[in-house]
Amino acid sequence: MIEPIGNQYVVARPVYSVNTFAEEHKKKDRYHKTFLDHLKHCCRCSPQKAKKIALSLFPIASWLPAYQLQKWLLSDIVSGISTGLVAVLQGLAFALLVNIPPSYGLYAAFFPVIVYLFFGTSRHISVGPFPVLSMMLGLAVENVASTLHVTTTNSSDSTVSNASVSMEEKVTVAATITILCGLIQLIMGVLQIGFVVIYLSESLISGFTTAAAVHVLVSQLKFMLQLTVPPHTDPFSIFKVLQSIVTQIKDTNIPDLVTSLIILVIVSAVKEVNQRFKAKLPVPIPIEFIMTVIATGVSYGFDFQHRFNVSVVGTMQKGFQPPIEPNVMIFTRAIGDSFGIAIVGFAVAFSVASVYSLKHDYPINGNQELLAFGLCNIVTGAFRGFAGSTALSRSALRRGTGGKKIQESTGGKTQIASFFSALIVLIVIVGIGFLLEPLQKSVLAALALGNLKGMLMQFSEIGRLWRKDKYDCLIWIMTFIFAIVLGLGLGLAASVAFQLLTIVFRTQFPKCSTLANVGRSNIYKNKKDYSDMYEPEGVKIFRCPSPIYFANIRFFKQKLIDAVGFSPLRILRKRNKTLKKIKKLLNEGLLQVTPEGFLCIADGIKDSDSEEVDNNQVEELHQPITTDLPFQIDWNTYPLKVLVPQVTLHSLILDFSAVSFLDVSSMRGLKTILQEFIRIEVDVYIVGTDDDFMEKLARCEFFDDEVKDTIFFLTIHDAILHILMKKDYSTSKFNFSQKKEKDFDFAINTNGSLRHRECQVPVETKF
Amino acid sequence: MIEPIGNQYVVARPVYSVNTFAEEHKKKDRYHKTFLDHLKHCCRCSPQKAKKIALSLFPIASWLPAYQLQKWLLSDIVSGISTGLVAVLQGLAFALLVNIPPSYGLYAAFFPVIVYLFFGTSRHISVGPFPVLSMMLGLAVENVASTLHVTTTNSSDSTVSNASVSMEEKVTVAATITILCGLIQLIMGVLQIGFVVIYLSESLISGFTTAAAVHVLVSQLKFMLQLTVPPHTDPFSIFKVLQSIVTQIKDTNIPDLVTSLIILVIVSAVKEVNQRFKAKLPVPIPIEFIMTVIATGVSYGFDFQHRFNVSVVGTMQKGFQPPIEPNVMIFTRAIGDSFGIAIVGFAVAFSVASVYSLKHDYPINGNQELLAFGLCNIVTGAFRGFAGSTALSRSALRRGTGGKKIQESTGGKTQIASFFSALIVLIVIVGIGFLLEPLQKSVLAALALGNLKGMLMQFSEIGRLWRKDKYDCLIWIMTFIFAIVLGLGLGLAASVAFQLLTIVFRTQFPKCSTLANVGRSNIYKNKKDYSDMYEPEGVKIFRCPSPIYFANIRFFKQKLIDAVGFSPLRILRKRNKTLKKIKKLLNEGLLQVTPEGFLCIADGIKDSDSEEVDNNQVEELHQPITTDLPFQIDWNTYPLKVLVPQVTLHSLILDFSAVSFLDVSSMRGLKTILQEFIRIEVDVYIVGTDDDFMEKLARCEFFDDEVKDTIFFLTIHDAILHILMKKDYSTSKFNFSQKKEKDFDFAINTNGSLRHRECQVPVETKF
C-alpha cells in the first residue's frame, strides 16, 4: 500500500545500488523459456490445434454461417454489381498492359474472385488485375516470349523475331508466369513467411503506391496517344518509355487523344461531384459505366475504327477456354520476374487489406493471404488469365461509388459482394462481351487514369511527413525514387532495405546529453534546457538515449569525451609517463617534497607536450597506474605543471535507462572506456539499466578487478546520493582527494623515499 | 545543493506531470542547429582549415619529424627485414593466385609500401598482396582476359581461346583492374564515404576473415597437389573448386604433396615453439626464411623440376618494367569485379588497422586510408603489380615473429620498418631474385597456409559468442556462410545487410513487462521477478524496453493486450452495442431502474455473444461512447450481465523511458491504442519520456480532445501517486466510479428518462 500525501511525492528509503537492492529484495527464480521450449510449443500437435489449422485454411467456414441473409444481401448485390462493372472495364484495360488481347482480362477478373472467396481472410479487398502487376507481367512476357521464339525458330536475330511472336504464344507465356507466381506465393505461405509484410511501413506503402500510379500513368499514355512503344526492361524503363513517346509524339492519333481527354475530364468532374455531394446523392453517379456505354455507342455508330483508324478492343473471346499446360522451359526463364511479381502482388494486396482490417477490426492472416493469392494465381493462370492482386483504385472506387451508405453496407460481407461482381464478369464473358468490341482502347486508358487521382494526390504526404518525421519523409521519397527508377520489383526490395537502414540511422547518432538536477529533488534533466540546475562539483551525468552497438560505440565514446572535456586515455598516458620521470628523478635525488607538495630542484622535467607518442611503452602506458612509489600522487595538484592536465572530475554517471541493448562489439568498447576512466581515478556509475542487462554483462565477462559490478545503481539520484555521501564521508578520513592535499604534508625519509604524516589540523568539510 | 542524509534516499516534492513540471521550471529557449547550419559549418573555409586538410593528406608530415632516430632505427631495421623476407615469399605465392608469373608479386609487394608510407594514417599495417584479393583478382582476370581475347581474335568459341590467353595479356589485365580499383577507392575517399567501415562489427570481421582463410586454404590446395583447376566464378565457386580437386585427386603430384606437407608440419611446429618460448627466445626462429632457403637449395641440388616434374617459380623478371597504358575496354568490362575488390581490400585493411589503432590509441582516418589505398593501387597497377590490402597473416606474423620485444619496438614507427621491408623486396627484385627460381610452387603454398592457423582458430569464436550474445553469434555464422557461399565480395555485402537487420531484430521483439512496486517506495520492477510486490488495484504498469516503429507496433499492441487481459476495442464495441439496446428498451419502456441498478422487465436482451460482427455500424461502434442517456452507466456493475465483460482496470501506465523513438506509423498505431483505452474509461499515462518526445508528438498532431497532453508524467511513481490521489479524492465527490454505485440510486422520471439523486449516505473511503 502506498499512501499518497496530498499532491506530494514523498519518499524515504535507503540508497540502493543494484547489489544492495538485490540483497534486500530477493529475486524469484524464474524459468526462462529457451528457444527449444518455443520450438516444442510451436510443433506440439493436438486435435484442437489441427482443427483450428484446418478451419483457418478455409476462412469462409467461419464467416459464411454468420451471414445475415435478409439484412445484408440486397446491399451486397448493389455493391457487387457496381464493382463488377468496373472490374470488367479494368480487366479489359489492364490486359492491354500485358500486351495480350483485352478479352483475357475478363478471365483475370473472374477466377481470382471466386477462389479468394473461399480462402481469403480479408472481407473487403477486391481481387483481380492490378495495373502495375500487369505492366511487370507484360515486360516479363515480352522478354520470355521473344527468347522462346528465338530458341524454337532457331533464328539468330532476336529483334526481328520479336514482332512475330503470336498473341497466342504471349497468352500462354503470361498464363504460365502467373502459375509460377502462384506457386511462389503458395510456397511462401506454406513456409509461413507471410510475416515479412510487417516491414512495409505506412510511409513506404504510400511512396510505393504513388510511384506505381506514376508507372500506370506513363504506361497508359501509349494507349491514349495510340503509339507503338517497344517494351523496356528495368531499371530506368519508365524513362525509356517516355523517351519513346516523346520521339514519336508527332505520330499521335488525334481522335484517340481527343476522345480520351474528353472522357478523362468528364470522369474527373463527375467524380468530384460525387465526392462533394455524397451526402445528398442517394447513389453516386456510375460515371464509368455511363461513359463506356456512350463511348461504345458513338464508336460503333460513327465507325471510328475505320474512319479515324483508332484502336478498338476488337474480337472478344466468347466463353472460357480449356486449361493450359504449363511449359517448364518458361518456368526456368521467368523465375526472377515471377518472384518480383509474386512479392509486389502480395505486398500491394496485403497493405490494402491491412488498411481495411485496421479500420474494421478483424484479423487478417498474412500466411493465409499468401496461400489464398497463390491459389488465385494458379487457378487464374491455368485458365489463361494473368496475375492479379487487389486494385487500389477499385477498392477506393467502391468506396467512392458507394458513398457513405453503400460503403457501410458493403463492410464485412464484401466477399459475397465479390461473388456478385464475379457474376457480372461472368455474364460479360459468356454473353454480352461482343457489345464492347467497338470500344476504343484509349477510352479504357482514360478510365484507368481517372481512378488514379487519389493515389497521385499522395504527393502531398511529403510535406506532411517532413513536418512530422524527417526519417519517414526520407523513406517516402527514397521509396518513390527507387520504385520509379529501378522498377517496382527491385525498387520494393531497395526500399525495404533502405527503410530498415533508417532504423539503424535513428539509433546510430543518439542525442546524448549531460544531465543535472532540477529543483533539488530527484529530477534530472538536460543541463542545457533549464536555467536553475545543480550539478555536484566533479560529477558528470551522461545520458545515451539509444541502444549502443557496433555502429555507434565510437560515436558514443566521442560524445562522452566531448561531455567530460578530456580523453581519459590521454590523461592516463600522460600520468604514467610523468610517473616514470618522477621515479627517475627520485632515484637521482633531484626531487624534494615540501609540505606544499613536490619541489623540483632540477630542471629535469621539461614540457615535451608534443604529439610524439612514445609507442615503445604504449602498452605499459595504458596499464593502470602502478604506484610502487611509497606515496600517493594527487594529480590535480601535482606541482610539475608541465605535463599532466588537471582533471576535476571524480565521478561519472552513465544514465543507461534508454539503452535497450548492447552487442558484443560495443560491450568491449564500453569496457575499455570504463577502464580508462577508472584508471585515472574517476568513479564510473551506471544507472537505470534493466535487470537482465547486468546478467548479460556478467555472462560476457564484463566485470573484473577494475570494472566491478558495484557500479550499478537503481537511479541517477541513488548514485548522486552515494557519491555525495562517499565524498562527505571521505573528508573525515585521511586521504589525498581533491582540495584536501594542503592539509597534509610530507616528511622526507633519510633514504630519499617519502612518508606522509597525518595532519593535525581538523579537516574543514568542503562539501 | 543536495544534502545527503546518511545512506538515505529522502525526497519530498510535488507530484509532477510533465505539464506541471514545465510550469514550475521554465525551459530555456535553445537554438537547435538545423541541417543547413551543419552544412554551413561543414563547408566553411579558413586558412587554418585549409592547412589542416593539407596536412591530413600527408600524414607522414606529422609523424616523421617526431621520429626518434637513435632510439627506434635499429629495431625498425630488424622488424623491417623480417617482414620483408615474408613479404617476398607471400608476393610470390599470391601472384600464383592471380594466375600470373610469381615475379610480378614482388612488384605488388614493393610499390604499395612506398606509397602508403606517405599517405597512410595507420602506423602498423603492412600493405601488400592479400591472398583473398589475389583470388578475386585472379577470377576477374580470367573472365576479362578470355572475353577480351574472344573479341580481339573474333573467334566464336570462347572456351578454347581461354587457354590461349598469354601470360602477358593476363598481367596487363590484372594491372588495369588494379588501377580501376585504385580509382574507385580514390573516388570514395574524395567523396568522404570512408565512414561505411563502422558497419563492420567485430563479429562480422571475425566471421569474414575466417571465411577468407578457408577460401585461401582451398585456393592453395591446387598448388600443393599441383592440379589444374579451372577458374570458377562466384557464387559457389569454392564448392566448384573443391569438386574439381576431388575429381582430379588421382593426378596429384606426390613429390609436391610430400614437400608441402613436410614444410607445413615443420613450420607449424616451429611456430608453436616460437609461441610457447617467446619469453626465452631473444628473437623468434625465422622459420619461413630457413625453410625457403633449404627448399630452394634441395630443389636446385636434386633438380626436382625435371626429376619429379614439380612446378617451380621459374624465370624471375629482373628489375622493373615500364608503366602500362590502361585499356579503357578492360575498365568497362571489369567495373563490377573491381568494385568488389576495392571494397573488400579496403574493408580488410581498415579492420586490421583499426585493431592496431585501438590498441595503440592513435587516430586513423577512414577517408584518408581510402585515398592512400587508392593511390597505392593506382601506382602498383601502373607498374604491373596487382591489387593489395594488408596481410592479416603478415601483420599477425610480424607480431608472432617479433615476439613481445620486437613487437613493442615495432609499434608506432612501422611505416619506417615498412620502408626497410620494401628495401628487402627491392633487393630481391633487382638483384637476387634468380636465386628463387628453383623454388617449388607447392612450398610457397605451404608457407602461405602456415600463417592461417590463427585465422582458422577463430572458429572457436562461435561458442564464445553463443554464450555472450545470440545475435552476434548469428552474425558470425551468417557472415561466414555468406562469404563462403556467395564469395567474398557479394558475401560481404550480404553480411553487412544481415548485420544491420539484426539491429532491427533486436528491437523488433522487445521484452515487454508488467511492473509493480517493490518495497513501497518509488521502485518499480518486473512483477514476475520479485515476491513482495504491490500493484495498486485497477492499475497496470506496462514497460516497453525498445523503440517502437512500424515493424513492432503490432507486437507492442498484442503484448499490451496480453498484459491487461482484454482487447479494449472489443469492450468498446460491446458497450456501444449494449447501449443501443438499452436505449431501445428504455424507449419501449421495458427497462426499469431500482436502487440496486437496472431491472430488466423484459427478456429483450439476449446474449448474442457470437462472433458475428455487425459491420453495418462498425464505424459507429468505434466511436467514443455517446451518453445522450440522462444517466451514466457503470459498466462493471451493469446488471444485464450477458453482454459486456467487466473491466477492473481504471488506469494504465506506459513506461516509455526506454523508447528511444517513435516513427509515424507507430505513432498512429499508438494513438489508436490510447483512444481505445480512453474510450472504455481507462486513464492512460505515459511516463519517463524525453522532453523532445512530447514536442514531436505535438508536432505530429498526436493530441486531441481524447488523447490529451496531460497524460505525461515524469516518473512511474508520479503517475501512481496521481492516480491514488485522484481515486482518493474522487470518493468524496459524487460519481459512478468503481464500487460506489450502490451508494446512489436512480429516480425514474415521469417521461421514462432517468435522473440521479445525490446520495445521503456518507461515502466510505475504500482506498
Tab-separated table of N, CA and C in Angstrom, chain B residues 661-762:
chain	number	residue	atom	x	y	z
B	661	PHE	N	12.630	6.185	-29.819
B	661	PHE	CA	11.945	6.970	-30.838
B	661	PHE	C	10.650	6.274	-31.240
B	662	LEU	N	9.777	7.052	-31.843
B	662	LEU	CA	8.566	6.548	-32.490
B	662	LEU	C	8.623	7.012	-33.929
B	663	ASP	N	8.161	6.202	-34.851
B	663	ASP	CA	8.030	6.724	-36.204
B	663	ASP	C	6.565	7.038	-36.491
B	664	VAL	N	6.294	7.523	-37.679
B	664	VAL	CA	4.939	7.994	-37.965
B	664	VAL	C	3.935	6.844	-37.909
B	665	SER	N	4.318	5.687	-38.461
B	665	SER	CA	3.399	4.542	-38.438
B	665	SER	C	3.042	4.160	-37.010
B	666	SER	N	4.068	4.062	-36.166
B	666	SER	CA	3.815	3.617	-34.803
B	666	SER	C	3.045	4.676	-34.023
B	667	MET	N	3.270	5.942	-34.378
B	667	MET	CA	2.567	6.992	-33.666
B	667	MET	C	1.066	6.878	-33.906
B	668	ARG	N	0.695	6.614	-35.158
B	668	ARG	CA	-0.717	6.453	-35.445
B	668	ARG	C	-1.265	5.230	-34.717
B	669	GLY	N	-0.481	4.139	-34.748
B	669	GLY	CA	-0.913	2.932	-34.047
B	669	GLY	C	-1.079	3.178	-32.561
B	670	LEU	N	-0.107	3.881	-31.981
B	670	LEU	CA	-0.153	4.162	-30.546
B	670	LEU	C	-1.374	5.005	-30.204
B	671	LYS	N	-1.652	5.992	-31.054
B	671	LYS	CA	-2.793	6.851	-30.784
B	671	LYS	C	-4.092	6.037	-30.790
B	672	THR	N	-4.201	5.126	-31.757
B	672	THR	CA	-5.388	4.267	-31.799
B	672	THR	C	-5.526	3.480	-30.505
B	673	ILE	N	-4.411	2.914	-30.053
B	673	ILE	CA	-4.457	2.120	-28.824
B	673	ILE	C	-4.909	2.988	-27.650
B	674	LEU	N	-4.294	4.170	-27.541
B	674	LEU	CA	-4.655	5.054	-26.427
B	674	LEU	C	-6.133	5.406	-26.493
B	675	GLN	N	-6.606	5.761	-27.692
B	675	GLN	CA	-8.018	6.108	-27.857
B	675	GLN	C	-8.921	4.982	-27.387
B	676	GLU	N	-8.578	3.765	-27.796
B	676	GLU	CA	-9.418	2.634	-27.429
B	676	GLU	C	-9.525	2.507	-25.915
B	677	PHE	N	-8.379	2.676	-25.243
B	677	PHE	CA	-8.419	2.557	-23.780
B	677	PHE	C	-9.197	3.715	-23.161
B	678	ILE	N	-8.942	4.903	-23.687
B	678	ILE	CA	-9.607	6.068	-23.104
B	678	ILE	C	-11.120	5.965	-23.282
B	679	ARG	N	-11.547	5.422	-24.428
B	679	ARG	CA	-12.980	5.323	-24.693
B	679	ARG	C	-13.694	4.309	-23.809
B	680	ILE	N	-12.935	3.360	-23.244
B	680	ILE	CA	-13.594	2.474	-22.280
B	680	ILE	C	-13.268	2.929	-20.860
B	681	GLU	N	-12.949	4.211	-20.737
B	681	GLU	CA	-12.763	4.841	-19.434
B	681	GLU	C	-11.566	4.334	-18.653
B	682	VAL	N	-10.552	3.913	-19.378
B	682	VAL	CA	-9.277	3.603	-18.714
B	682	VAL	C	-8.367	4.816	-18.928
B	683	ASP	N	-7.886	5.396	-17.827
B	683	ASP	CA	-6.964	6.518	-17.955
B	683	ASP	C	-5.604	5.986	-18.353
B	684	VAL	N	-5.025	6.586	-19.372
B	684	VAL	CA	-3.700	6.150	-19.792
B	684	VAL	C	-2.691	7.220	-19.423
B	685	TYR	N	-1.554	6.801	-18.859
B	685	TYR	CA	-0.476	7.730	-18.538
B	685	TYR	C	0.789	7.251	-19.229
B	686	ILE	N	1.551	8.193	-19.725
B	686	ILE	CA	2.841	7.841	-20.320
B	686	ILE	C	3.916	8.498	-19.475
B	687	VAL	N	4.894	7.724	-19.068
B	687	VAL	CA	5.911	8.267	-18.159
B	687	VAL	C	7.311	7.995	-18.700
B	688	GLY	N	8.238	8.818	-18.219
B	688	GLY	CA	9.654	8.569	-18.474
B	688	GLY	C	10.134	8.953	-19.856
B	689	THR	N	9.362	9.761	-20.569
B	689	THR	CA	9.808	10.128	-21.905
B	689	THR	C	10.796	11.282	-21.856
B	690	ASP	N	11.542	11.418	-22.917
B	690	ASP	CA	12.417	12.571	-23.064
B	690	ASP	C	11.573	13.813	-23.295
B	691	ASP	N	12.218	14.967	-23.151
B	691	ASP	CA	11.468	16.206	-23.345
B	691	ASP	C	11.035	16.382	-24.795
B	692	ASP	N	11.922	16.037	-25.712
B	692	ASP	CA	11.566	16.291	-27.111
B	692	ASP	C	10.578	15.258	-27.657
B	693	PHE	N	10.347	14.219	-26.876
B	693	PHE	CA	9.367	13.211	-27.263
B	693	PHE	C	7.988	13.854	-27.383
B	694	MET	N	7.630	14.628	-26.347
B	694	MET	CA	6.321	15.266	-26.350
B	694	MET	C	6.208	16.310	-27.434
B	695	GLU	N	7.306	17.050	-27.636
B	695	GLU	CA	7.303	18.051	-28.699
B	695	GLU	C	7.020	17.408	-30.037
B	696	LYS	N	7.660	16.257	-30.240
B	696	LYS	CA	7.464	15.571	-31.514
B	696	LYS	C	6.016	15.108	-31.666
B	697	LEU	N	5.477	14.552	-30.598
B	697	LEU	CA	4.088	14.100	-30.654
B	697	LEU	C	3.166	15.269	-30.978
B	698	ALA	N	3.424	16.405	-30.332
B	698	ALA	CA	2.584	17.572	-30.584
B	698	ALA	C	2.692	17.981	-32.040
B	699	ARG	N	3.909	17.941	-32.564
B	699	ARG	CA	4.132	18.318	-33.959
B	699	ARG	C	3.373	17.391	-34.909
B	700	CYS	N	3.235	16.155	-34.492
B	700	CYS	CA	2.567	15.170	-35.348
B	700	CYS	C	1.069	15.092	-35.085
B	701	GLU	N	0.519	16.101	-34.473
B	701	GLU	CA	-0.913	16.162	-34.211
B	701	GLU	C	-1.402	14.932	-33.461
B	702	PHE	N	-0.638	14.543	-32.457
B	702	PHE	CA	-0.971	13.354	-31.698
B	702	PHE	C	-2.108	13.642	-30.723
B	703	PHE	N	-2.141	14.879	-30.246
B	703	PHE	CA	-3.096	15.197	-29.182
B	703	PHE	C	-4.407	15.740	-29.732
B	704	ASP	N	-5.488	15.349	-29.140
B	704	ASP	CA	-6.788	15.906	-29.491
B	704	ASP	C	-7.663	15.911	-28.238
B	705	ASP	N	-8.966	15.906	-28.419
B	705	ASP	CA	-9.844	16.008	-27.254
B	705	ASP	C	-9.766	14.762	-26.381
B	706	GLU	N	-9.461	13.635	-27.008
B	706	GLU	CA	-9.406	12.403	-26.216
B	706	GLU	C	-8.012	12.160	-25.634
B	707	VAL	N	-7.038	12.163	-26.539
B	707	VAL	CA	-5.660	11.941	-26.096
B	707	VAL	C	-5.067	13.306	-25.788
B	708	LYS	N	-4.980	13.617	-24.516
B	708	LYS	CA	-4.518	14.958	-24.133
B	708	LYS	C	-3.053	14.909	-23.727
B	709	ASP	N	-2.440	16.087	-23.702
B	709	ASP	CA	-1.033	16.104	-23.317
B	709	ASP	C	-0.855	16.142	-21.801
B	710	THR	N	-1.960	15.982	-21.092
B	710	THR	CA	-1.835	15.942	-19.627
B	710	THR	C	-1.542	14.525	-19.133
B	711	ILE	N	-1.428	13.579	-20.058
B	711	ILE	CA	-1.228	12.196	-19.620
B	711	ILE	C	0.242	11.885	-19.359
B	712	PHE	N	1.118	12.884	-19.559
B	712	PHE	CA	2.541	12.617	-19.390
B	712	PHE	C	2.991	12.937	-17.977
B	713	PHE	N	3.660	12.004	-17.352
B	713	PHE	CA	4.211	12.231	-16.023
B	713	PHE	C	5.710	11.957	-16.032
B	714	LEU	N	6.385	12.526	-15.050
B	714	LEU	CA	7.835	12.402	-15.051
B	714	LEU	C	8.279	10.978	-14.802
B	715	THR	N	7.708	10.360	-13.745
B	715	THR	CA	8.128	9.003	-13.405
B	715	THR	C	6.893	8.153	-13.146
B	716	ILE	N	7.127	6.847	-13.055
B	716	ILE	CA	6.028	5.946	-12.743
B	716	ILE	C	5.409	6.334	-11.406
B	717	HIS	N	6.285	6.659	-10.452
B	717	HIS	CA	5.797	6.957	-9.113
B	717	HIS	C	4.912	8.199	-9.110
B	718	ASP	N	5.304	9.205	-9.888
B	718	ASP	CA	4.454	10.392	-10.011
B	718	ASP	C	3.068	10.006	-10.494
B	719	ALA	N	3.047	9.183	-11.532
B	719	ALA	CA	1.754	8.789	-12.090
B	719	ALA	C	0.948	7.985	-11.084
B	720	ILE	N	1.610	7.067	-10.377
B	720	ILE	CA	0.909	6.238	-9.394
B	720	ILE	C	0.314	7.113	-8.293
B	721	LEU	N	1.126	8.059	-7.795
B	721	LEU	CA	0.624	8.946	-6.740
B	721	LEU	C	-0.556	9.760	-7.245
B	722	HIS	N	-0.430	10.217	-8.490
B	722	HIS	CA	-1.525	10.983	-9.087
B	722	HIS	C	-2.799	10.140	-9.151
B	723	ILE	N	-2.643	8.907	-9.562
B	723	ILE	CA	-3.816	8.030	-9.683
B	723	ILE	C	-4.434	7.774	-8.310
B	724	LEU	N	-3.581	7.450	-7.335
B	724	LEU	CA	-4.094	7.158	-5.995
B	724	LEU	C	-4.845	8.359	-5.448
B	725	MET	N	-4.246	9.534	-5.667
B	725	MET	CA	-4.853	10.735	-5.154
B	725	MET	C	-6.191	11.012	-5.825
B	726	LYS	N	-6.204	10.827	-7.141
B	726	LYS	CA	-7.413	11.081	-7.909
B	726	LYS	C	-8.539	10.168	-7.430
B	727	LYS	N	-8.195	8.906	-7.227
B	727	LYS	CA	-9.209	7.945	-6.789
B	727	LYS	C	-9.658	8.256	-5.366
B	728	ASP	N	-8.684	8.645	-4.566
B	728	ASP	CA	-8.961	9.010	-3.185
B	728	ASP	C	-9.899	10.202	-3.137
B	729	TYR	N	-9.523	11.208	-3.908
B	729	TYR	CA	-10.249	12.459	-3.984
B	729	TYR	C	-11.656	12.206	-4.511
B	730	SER	N	-11.722	11.371	-5.515
B	730	SER	CA	-12.996	11.178	-6.192
B	730	SER	C	-14.026	10.523	-5.279
B	731	THR	N	-13.587	9.817	-4.261
B	731	THR	CA	-14.554	9.165	-3.377
B	731	THR	C	-15.353	10.171	-2.584
B	732	SER	N	-14.789	11.371	-2.392
B	732	SER	CA	-15.510	12.367	-1.607
B	732	SER	C	-16.513	13.137	-2.455
B	733	LYS	N	-16.499	12.913	-3.742
B	733	LYS	CA	-17.466	13.574	-4.618
B	733	LYS	C	-18.422	12.543	-5.188
B	734	PHE	N	-19.475	13.061	-5.737
B	734	PHE	CA	-20.420	12.142	-6.355
B	734	PHE	C	-19.857	11.620	-7.690
B	735	ASN	N	-19.885	10.367	-7.827
B	735	ASN	CA	-19.597	9.812	-9.155
B	735	ASN	C	-20.089	8.377	-9.231
B	736	PHE	N	-19.882	7.803	-10.381
B	736	PHE	CA	-20.333	6.423	-10.563
B	736	PHE	C	-19.155	5.479	-10.670
B	737	SER	N	-18.059	5.891	-10.063
B	737	SER	CA	-16.880	5.055	-10.299
B	737	SER	C	-16.972	3.770	-9.498
B	738	GLN	N	-16.008	2.969	-9.733
B	738	GLN	CA	-15.932	1.615	-9.202
B	738	GLN	C	-16.406	1.440	-7.753
B	739	LYS	N	-17.252	0.490	-7.575
B	739	LYS	CA	-17.651	0.013	-6.249
B	739	LYS	C	-18.464	1.000	-5.427
B	740	LYS	N	-18.828	2.123	-5.994
B	740	LYS	CA	-19.538	3.087	-5.163
B	740	LYS	C	-20.968	3.263	-5.646
B	741	GLU	N	-21.277	2.508	-6.639
B	741	GLU	CA	-22.569	2.730	-7.286
B	741	GLU	C	-23.728	2.406	-6.353
B	742	LYS	N	-23.498	1.548	-5.426
B	742	LYS	CA	-24.649	1.160	-4.613
B	742	LYS	C	-25.024	2.234	-3.594
B	743	ASP	N	-24.150	3.232	-3.468
B	743	ASP	CA	-24.489	4.333	-2.576
B	743	ASP	C	-25.451	5.313	-3.226
B	744	PHE	N	-25.712	5.115	-4.476
B	744	PHE	CA	-26.590	6.038	-5.175
B	744	PHE	C	-27.773	5.287	-5.738
B	745	ASP	N	-28.797	6.012	-5.999
B	745	ASP	CA	-29.900	5.345	-6.663
B	745	ASP	C	-30.531	6.272	-7.697
B	746	PHE	N	-31.377	5.707	-8.478
B	746	PHE	CA	-31.984	6.468	-9.563
B	746	PHE	C	-33.437	6.794	-9.227
B	747	ALA	N	-33.850	7.872	-9.743
B	747	ALA	CA	-35.282	8.172	-9.675
B	747	ALA	C	-35.795	8.189	-11.096
B	748	ILE	N	-36.849	7.501	-11.289
B	748	ILE	CA	-37.384	7.437	-12.640
B	748	ILE	C	-38.301	8.613	-12.884
B	749	ASN	N	-38.023	9.265	-13.935
B	749	ASN	CA	-38.815	10.412	-14.307
B	749	ASN	C	-40.162	9.973	-14.898
B	750	THR	N	-41.033	10.904	-14.944
B	750	THR	CA	-42.349	10.533	-15.489
B	750	THR	C	-42.284	10.153	-16.959
B	751	ASN	N	-41.425	10.831	-17.676
B	751	ASN	CA	-41.370	10.539	-19.110
B	751	ASN	C	-40.411	9.376	-19.444
B	752	GLY	N	-40.039	8.641	-18.455
B	752	GLY	CA	-39.250	7.422	-18.750
B	752	GLY	C	-37.755	7.619	-18.704
B	753	SER	N	-37.282	8.847	-18.731
B	753	SER	CA	-35.826	9.020	-18.653
B	753	SER	C	-35.400	8.986	-17.181
B	754	LEU	N	-34.128	8.929	-16.980
B	754	LEU	CA	-33.646	8.736	-15.609
B	754	LEU	C	-32.945	9.981	-15.093
B	755	ARG	N	-33.135	10.289	-13.825
B	755	ARG	CA	-32.335	11.331	-13.186
B	755	ARG	C	-31.666	10.727	-11.983
B	756	HIS	N	-30.556	11.208	-11.652
B	756	HIS	CA	-29.912	10.663	-10.451
B	756	HIS	C	-30.115	11.613	-9.289
B	757	ARG	N	-30.138	11.068	-8.161
B	757	ARG	CA	-30.382	11.813	-6.930
B	757	ARG	C	-29.168	11.594	-6.035
B	758	GLU	N	-28.680	12.674	-5.497
B	758	GLU	CA	-27.445	12.515	-4.755
B	758	GLU	C	-27.704	11.714	-3.480
B	759	CYS	N	-26.738	10.947	-3.174
B	759	CYS	CA	-26.859	10.006	-2.070
B	759	CYS	C	-26.644	10.716	-0.738
B	760	GLN	N	-27.398	10.365	0.258
B	760	GLN	CA	-27.197	10.976	1.570
B	760	GLN	C	-26.275	10.151	2.468
B	761	VAL	N	-26.103	8.895	2.103
B	761	VAL	CA	-25.224	8.039	2.902
B	761	VAL	C	-23.780	8.513	2.720
B	762	PRO	N	-23.063	8.732	3.845
B	762	PRO	CA	-21.679	9.165	3.671
B	762	PRO	C	-20.853	8.076	2.933
